[in-house]
Amino acid sequence: MNSFVLITGATAGFGEACARLFAENNWNLIITGRRQERLDTLQKELNDKYGVEVISLCFDVRHQDEVITQLKALPTTVTDRLDILINNAGLAVGKGPIDEGIVEDWERMIDTNVKGLLYVSKEVIPFFKKKKKGHIINIASIAGKEVYPGGNVYCASKHAVDALSKAMRIDLVEYNIKVTNIAPGAAETEFSIVRFKGDESTANSVYDGFDPLTAIDIAETVYFAATRPAHVNLNDIVIMPTAQASPMVLHKES
Ligand code: NDP
Ligand code: 8X3
């Protein structure tokens, strides 16, 4: 009768690494994302390898109707054991001066990073309130702490996540619900391939000349936050590559 953790965006990067680490530690999983094939493969792999229960839900966090349908369909035998929500699904699309921004890119970032996080949280919080226990871990970013050239709308969306983490902590404290905000710097995942719309050479060049964070680094940080004693909450964690002092100060070896 182990607990469940719900991870949004578990088909790649941080979310997938979290799924692997929690499963290895005997947590049951609800994994989500839009790529059904990847969900199916991960579900089978983690179930076979660790014997944990793995529920996969394929939906787009931007579509509130899908979020509601999928999460309301979970049986109470699962939701009563759901202890952690990792709001991880997110993306940057494009990087450039604000006046040259593409409105569709802005909307994808705001709809995914801010509204998607809200839609999922809105469905999960009642499960936590019911049992007066739960932990929401929001994957924000260093882009939610500082703004860098060309980062405009992505940075704004992650500043919103930072604010929502603080707001959730205030509104949910009386229900014994923990809220942790995790703000990573540069990590090599599919993030830059998505940001640069499939341009792999530009994406790879982001990580040239230094050791970026890995998805495992973030999963270990999430897992550490998730496994503190009941009376301890880590409010806000900034995690950077050693070579990155701030978004714009990167020590690269040439
Ligand atoms: P990846 O691109 O590797 O993974 C992103 C995940 O989000 C995928 O599983 C993707 O699944 C999911 N996702 C994206 N859009 C949607 C959507 N509309 N509905 C459902 N799922 C969605 O990136 P990362 O692992 O690097 O990013 C994870 C989070 O970490 C993001 O919020 C990102 O902003 C943040 N972050 C990343 C940093 C980095 O440098 N990599 C640093 C700081 C924060 P699918 O495509 O199957 O839907
Ligand atoms: C991703 C980190 O600084 O590349 O959130 O935008 S950054």
Short mmCIF file of C-alpha atoms and ligand atoms in Angstrom, two decimals:
data_model
loop_
_atom_site.label_atom_id
_atom_site.label_comp_id
_atom_site.label_asym_id
_atom_site.label_seq_id
_atom_site.Cartn_x
_atom_site.Cartn_y
_atom_site.Cartn_z
CA MET A 1 0.00 0.00 0.00
CA ASN A 2 2.75 2.45 -0.87
CA SER A 3 2.07 6.12 -1.60
CA PHE A 4 1.61 7.57 -5.07
CA VAL A 5 3.46 10.50 -6.62
CA LEU A 6 1.92 12.30 -9.61
CA ILE A 7 4.52 13.65 -12.03
CA THR A 8 3.49 15.89 -14.93
CA GLY A 9 5.78 15.81 -17.95
CA ALA A 10 7.27 12.38 -17.23
CA THR A 11 8.04 11.53 -20.86
CA ALA A 12 11.44 13.29 -20.85
CA GLY A 13 14.01 15.20 -18.83
CA PHE A 14 13.40 15.99 -15.15
CA GLY A 15 10.00 14.29 -15.00
CA GLU A 16 11.25 11.01 -16.43
CA ALA A 17 14.27 11.05 -14.09
CA CYS A 18 11.93 11.68 -11.13
CA ALA A 19 9.73 8.76 -12.21
CA ARG A 20 12.75 6.44 -12.29
CA LEU A 21 14.10 7.59 -8.91
CA PHE A 22 10.77 7.44 -7.08
CA ALA A 23 10.01 4.00 -8.56
CA GLU A 24 13.44 2.75 -7.52
CA ASN A 25 12.50 3.82 -4.00
CA ASN A 26 9.20 1.90 -4.12
CA TRP A 27 6.84 4.77 -4.79
CA ASN A 28 3.81 4.13 -6.96
CA LEU A 29 3.53 6.52 -9.87
CA ILE A 30 1.03 8.48 -11.89
CA ILE A 31 2.99 9.60 -14.93
CA THR A 32 1.63 12.12 -17.42
CA GLY A 33 2.56 13.72 -20.72
CA ARG A 34 1.30 14.03 -24.28
CA ARG A 35 3.43 11.27 -25.84
CA GLN A 36 1.48 8.05 -25.27
CA GLU A 37 4.20 5.75 -26.63
CA ARG A 38 6.80 7.06 -24.19
CA LEU A 39 4.34 6.78 -21.31
CA ASP A 40 3.58 3.17 -22.26
CA THR A 41 7.27 2.25 -22.45
CA LEU A 42 8.12 3.90 -19.13
CA GLN A 43 5.08 2.42 -17.42
CA LYS A 44 6.03 -1.11 -18.49
CA GLU A 45 9.72 -0.67 -17.70
CA LEU A 46 9.21 0.67 -14.17
CA ASN A 47 6.45 -1.78 -13.35
CA ASP A 48 8.57 -4.74 -14.55
CA LYS A 49 11.76 -3.52 -12.86
CA TYR A 50 10.48 -2.37 -9.47
CA GLY A 51 7.04 -3.97 -9.13
CA VAL A 52 5.44 -0.62 -8.32
CA GLU A 53 2.01 0.46 -9.58
CA VAL A 54 2.34 2.81 -12.54
CA ILE A 55 -0.69 4.64 -13.91
CA SER A 56 -0.11 6.58 -17.10
CA LEU A 57 -2.37 9.44 -18.15
CA CYS A 58 -1.96 10.99 -21.57
CA PHE A 59 -3.19 14.59 -21.64
CA ASP A 60 -2.18 18.14 -22.45
CA VAL A 61 -1.97 20.28 -19.29
CA ARG A 62 -3.16 23.28 -21.36
CA HIS A 63 -6.61 21.74 -21.82
CA GLN A 64 -8.55 22.05 -18.59
CA ASP A 65 -11.27 19.67 -19.78
CA GLU A 66 -8.68 16.90 -20.34
CA VAL A 67 -7.05 17.59 -16.97
CA ILE A 68 -10.41 17.36 -15.19
CA THR A 69 -11.54 14.22 -17.03
CA GLN A 70 -8.29 12.35 -16.43
CA LEU A 71 -7.76 13.29 -12.79
CA LYS A 72 -11.39 12.96 -11.70
CA ALA A 73 -11.39 9.40 -13.15
CA LEU A 74 -8.73 8.25 -10.67
CA PRO A 75 -10.25 5.88 -8.11
CA THR A 76 -10.22 6.87 -4.42
CA THR A 77 -8.04 3.82 -3.74
CA VAL A 78 -5.37 5.79 -5.61
CA THR A 79 -6.18 9.40 -4.67
CA ASP A 80 -6.32 8.49 -0.96
CA ARG A 81 -2.71 7.36 -1.32
CA LEU A 82 -1.57 10.29 -3.47
CA ASP A 83 0.96 12.19 -1.34
CA ILE A 84 3.02 14.22 -3.82
CA LEU A 85 2.33 16.29 -6.93
CA ILE A 86 5.36 17.30 -8.99
CA ASN A 87 4.31 20.13 -11.30
CA ASN A 88 7.07 19.70 -13.84
CA ALA A 89 5.49 19.88 -17.34
CA GLY A 90 6.73 23.05 -18.97
CA LEU A 91 8.74 24.56 -21.75
CA ALA A 92 10.38 27.58 -23.30
CA VAL A 93 9.57 28.35 -26.93
CA GLY A 94 11.85 30.82 -28.69
CA LYS A 95 14.37 33.32 -27.34
CA GLY A 96 14.68 36.86 -28.64
CA PRO A 97 13.68 40.51 -28.24
CA ILE A 98 10.19 40.99 -26.86
CA ASP A 99 8.91 43.01 -29.82
CA GLU A 100 9.93 40.20 -32.17
CA GLY A 101 8.16 37.55 -30.09
CA ILE A 102 5.66 35.23 -31.73
CA VAL A 103 2.28 35.40 -30.00
CA GLU A 104 1.67 31.67 -30.43
CA ASP A 105 4.97 30.96 -28.60
CA TRP A 106 3.97 33.30 -25.76
CA GLU A 107 0.65 31.53 -25.44
CA ARG A 108 2.22 28.07 -25.39
CA MET A 109 4.52 29.10 -22.53
CA ILE A 110 1.87 30.88 -20.47
CA ASP A 111 -0.75 28.19 -21.10
CA THR A 112 1.61 25.34 -20.19
CA ASN A 113 3.83 26.77 -17.46
CA VAL A 114 1.23 28.82 -15.61
CA LYS A 115 -2.30 27.78 -16.53
CA GLY A 116 -1.44 24.06 -16.87
CA LEU A 117 0.17 24.06 -13.43
CA LEU A 118 -2.95 25.72 -12.03
CA TYR A 119 -5.37 23.30 -13.72
CA VAL A 120 -3.52 20.23 -12.40
CA SER A 121 -3.10 21.69 -8.91
CA LYS A 122 -6.80 22.60 -8.74
CA GLU A 123 -7.74 18.93 -9.26
CA VAL A 124 -5.14 17.51 -6.87
CA ILE A 125 -5.42 19.90 -3.92
CA PRO A 126 -8.84 18.53 -2.84
CA PHE A 127 -7.27 15.05 -2.49
CA PHE A 128 -4.63 16.52 -0.18
CA LYS A 129 -7.10 18.67 1.76
CA LYS A 130 -9.33 15.64 2.37
CA LYS A 131 -6.59 13.82 4.25
CA LYS A 132 -4.82 16.92 5.59
CA LYS A 133 -1.54 15.84 4.03
CA GLY A 134 0.26 16.43 0.77
CA HIS A 135 3.27 17.96 -0.93
CA ILE A 136 3.28 20.10 -4.06
CA ILE A 137 6.68 20.44 -5.72
CA ASN A 138 6.72 23.11 -8.40
CA ILE A 139 9.55 23.04 -10.93
CA ALA A 140 10.23 26.72 -11.50
CA SER A 141 13.59 27.99 -12.80
CA ILE A 142 16.42 30.42 -12.27
CA ALA A 143 14.42 32.25 -14.97
CA GLY A 144 11.81 32.75 -12.25
CA LYS A 145 14.35 34.55 -10.07
CA GLU A 146 16.15 36.65 -12.67
CA VAL A 147 15.43 37.92 -16.18
CA TYR A 148 17.92 37.56 -19.02
CA PRO A 149 18.05 38.98 -22.56
CA GLY A 150 15.56 37.26 -24.87
CA GLY A 151 14.02 35.33 -21.96
CA ASN A 152 11.10 37.76 -21.47
CA VAL A 153 7.91 35.66 -21.58
CA TYR A 154 9.55 32.41 -20.40
CA CYS A 155 11.04 34.36 -17.45
CA ALA A 156 7.64 35.93 -16.75
CA SER A 157 5.98 32.50 -16.75
CA LYS A 158 8.54 31.14 -14.30
CA HIS A 159 8.26 34.27 -12.09
CA ALA A 160 4.56 33.38 -11.99
CA VAL A 161 5.41 29.84 -10.85
CA ASP A 162 7.61 31.32 -8.12
CA ALA A 163 4.73 33.54 -6.98
CA LEU A 164 2.25 30.65 -7.12
CA SER A 165 4.53 28.53 -4.93
CA LYS A 166 4.50 31.28 -2.29
CA ALA A 167 0.74 31.77 -2.67
CA MET A 168 0.00 28.04 -2.41
CA ARG A 169 2.13 27.79 0.73
CA ILE A 170 0.11 30.55 2.36
CA ASP A 171 -3.31 29.29 1.28
CA LEU A 172 -2.63 25.63 2.08
CA VAL A 173 -0.64 25.82 5.31
CA GLU A 174 -3.73 25.17 7.44
CA TYR A 175 -4.24 21.85 5.62
CA ASN A 176 -0.75 20.53 6.37
CA ILE A 177 0.18 20.75 2.67
CA LYS A 178 3.84 21.39 1.93
CA VAL A 179 4.84 23.48 -1.09
CA THR A 180 8.39 23.39 -2.43
CA ASN A 181 9.66 25.57 -5.27
CA ILE A 182 12.70 24.23 -7.15
CA ALA A 183 14.59 26.63 -9.41
CA PRO A 184 17.25 24.99 -11.60
CA GLY A 185 19.80 26.70 -13.81
CA ALA A 186 20.98 25.23 -17.11
CA ALA A 187 20.24 21.51 -17.39
CA GLU A 188 20.73 19.42 -20.50
CA THR A 189 17.45 17.70 -21.38
CA GLU A 190 15.11 18.15 -24.38
CA PHE A 191 14.49 21.70 -23.09
CA SER A 192 16.71 23.54 -25.59
CA ILE A 193 15.65 21.36 -28.53
CA VAL A 194 12.06 22.40 -27.76
CA ARG A 195 13.06 26.02 -27.16
CA PHE A 196 14.87 26.23 -30.50
CA LYS A 197 12.14 24.29 -32.32
CA GLY A 198 14.21 21.26 -33.25
CA ASP A 199 17.42 23.14 -34.18
CA GLU A 200 19.79 20.66 -32.53
CA SER A 201 22.99 22.53 -33.30
CA THR A 202 21.77 25.73 -31.57
CA ALA A 203 20.35 23.62 -28.73
CA ASN A 204 23.62 21.71 -28.21
CA SER A 205 25.67 24.91 -28.30
CA VAL A 206 23.88 26.09 -25.13
CA TYR A 207 25.81 23.44 -23.20
CA ASP A 208 29.17 23.71 -24.97
CA GLY A 209 32.22 24.37 -22.79
CA PHE A 210 30.78 23.60 -19.34
CA ASP A 211 29.13 20.82 -17.37
CA PRO A 212 25.39 21.53 -17.21
CA LEU A 213 23.08 20.02 -14.63
CA THR A 214 21.55 16.68 -15.54
CA ALA A 215 17.99 15.45 -15.10
CA ILE A 216 19.28 13.11 -12.38
CA ASP A 217 20.63 16.11 -10.41
CA ILE A 218 17.14 17.58 -10.37
CA ALA A 219 15.43 14.27 -9.57
CA GLU A 220 17.74 13.80 -6.57
CA THR A 221 16.90 17.32 -5.37
CA VAL A 222 13.17 16.70 -5.76
CA TYR A 223 13.50 13.37 -3.95
CA PHE A 224 15.46 14.95 -1.10
CA ALA A 225 12.77 17.62 -0.67
CA ALA A 226 10.05 14.96 -0.83
CA THR A 227 11.58 12.80 1.89
CA ARG A 228 12.18 15.31 4.69
CA PRO A 229 10.44 14.60 8.01
CA ALA A 230 6.77 15.61 8.33
CA HIS A 231 7.60 18.80 10.27
CA VAL A 232 10.18 20.04 7.71
CA ASN A 233 9.45 21.82 4.43
CA LEU A 234 12.06 23.08 1.99
CA ASN A 235 10.41 26.23 0.67
CA ASP A 236 12.69 27.22 -2.17
CA ILE A 237 15.74 25.59 -3.70
CA VAL A 238 17.98 27.21 -6.34
CA ILE A 239 20.27 24.67 -7.99
CA MET A 240 22.86 25.74 -10.56
CA PRO A 241 25.73 24.16 -12.49
CA THR A 242 28.97 25.00 -10.70
CA ALA A 243 30.06 26.87 -13.84
CA GLN A 244 26.94 29.08 -13.88
CA ALA A 245 26.91 31.97 -11.41
CA SER A 246 23.73 33.54 -12.82
CA PRO A 247 21.74 33.11 -16.05
CA MET A 248 24.20 35.26 -17.98
CA VAL A 249 27.44 34.44 -16.15
CA LEU A 250 28.62 31.09 -17.44
CA HIS A 251 32.25 30.09 -17.21
CA LYS A 252 32.89 28.24 -20.46
CA GLU A 253 36.17 26.51 -21.32
CA SER A 254 37.01 27.23 -24.95
P1 NDP B 1 11.97 18.41 -21.38
O1 NDP B 1 11.62 19.10 -22.65
O2 NDP B 1 13.05 17.38 -21.41
O3 NDP B 1 10.65 17.77 -20.72
C1 NDP B 1 9.47 18.53 -20.64
C2 NDP B 1 8.32 17.63 -20.22
O4 NDP B 1 7.14 18.45 -20.14
C3 NDP B 1 8.04 16.54 -21.23
O5 NDP B 1 7.75 15.33 -20.55
C4 NDP B 1 6.80 17.01 -21.96
O6 NDP B 1 6.00 15.90 -22.33
C5 NDP B 1 6.09 17.82 -20.87
N1 NDP B 1 5.17 18.81 -21.43
C6 NDP B 1 5.48 19.91 -22.15
N2 NDP B 1 4.38 20.54 -22.54
C7 NDP B 1 3.33 19.81 -22.07
C8 NDP B 1 1.92 19.94 -22.15
N3 NDP B 1 1.35 20.96 -22.80
N4 NDP B 1 1.14 19.01 -21.54
C9 NDP B 1 1.71 17.98 -20.89
N5 NDP B 1 3.03 17.81 -20.77
C10 NDP B 1 3.83 18.71 -21.35
O7 NDP B 1 12.37 19.59 -20.39
P2 NDP B 1 12.91 19.59 -18.86
O8 NDP B 1 12.83 18.27 -18.25
O9 NDP B 1 14.20 20.30 -18.88
O10 NDP B 1 11.85 20.59 -18.24
C11 NDP B 1 10.99 20.25 -17.16
C12 NDP B 1 10.63 21.51 -16.41
O11 NDP B 1 11.81 22.10 -15.88
C13 NDP B 1 9.97 22.59 -17.28
O12 NDP B 1 8.96 23.19 -16.51
C14 NDP B 1 11.12 23.59 -17.53
O13 NDP B 1 10.64 24.87 -17.75
C15 NDP B 1 11.87 23.46 -16.22
N6 NDP B 1 13.27 23.87 -16.24
C16 NDP B 1 14.16 23.34 -17.13
C17 NDP B 1 15.50 23.73 -17.07
C18 NDP B 1 16.51 23.23 -18.05
O14 NDP B 1 17.55 23.91 -18.20
N7 NDP B 1 16.31 22.10 -18.68
C19 NDP B 1 15.99 24.63 -16.03
C20 NDP B 1 14.96 25.14 -15.15
C21 NDP B 1 13.67 24.73 -15.25
P3 NDP B 1 5.23 15.72 -23.73
O15 NDP B 1 6.02 16.43 -24.77
O16 NDP B 1 5.14 14.24 -23.89
O17 NDP B 1 3.90 16.33 -23.46
C1 8X3 B 2 15.64 26.98 -17.91
C2 8X3 B 2 16.80 27.75 -17.43
O1 8X3 B 2 17.98 29.96 -17.66
O2 8X3 B 2 18.01 28.43 -19.57
O3 8X3 B 2 14.53 27.29 -17.12
O4 8X3 B 2 16.04 29.64 -19.03
S1 8X3 B 2 17.20 29.01 -18.47
#
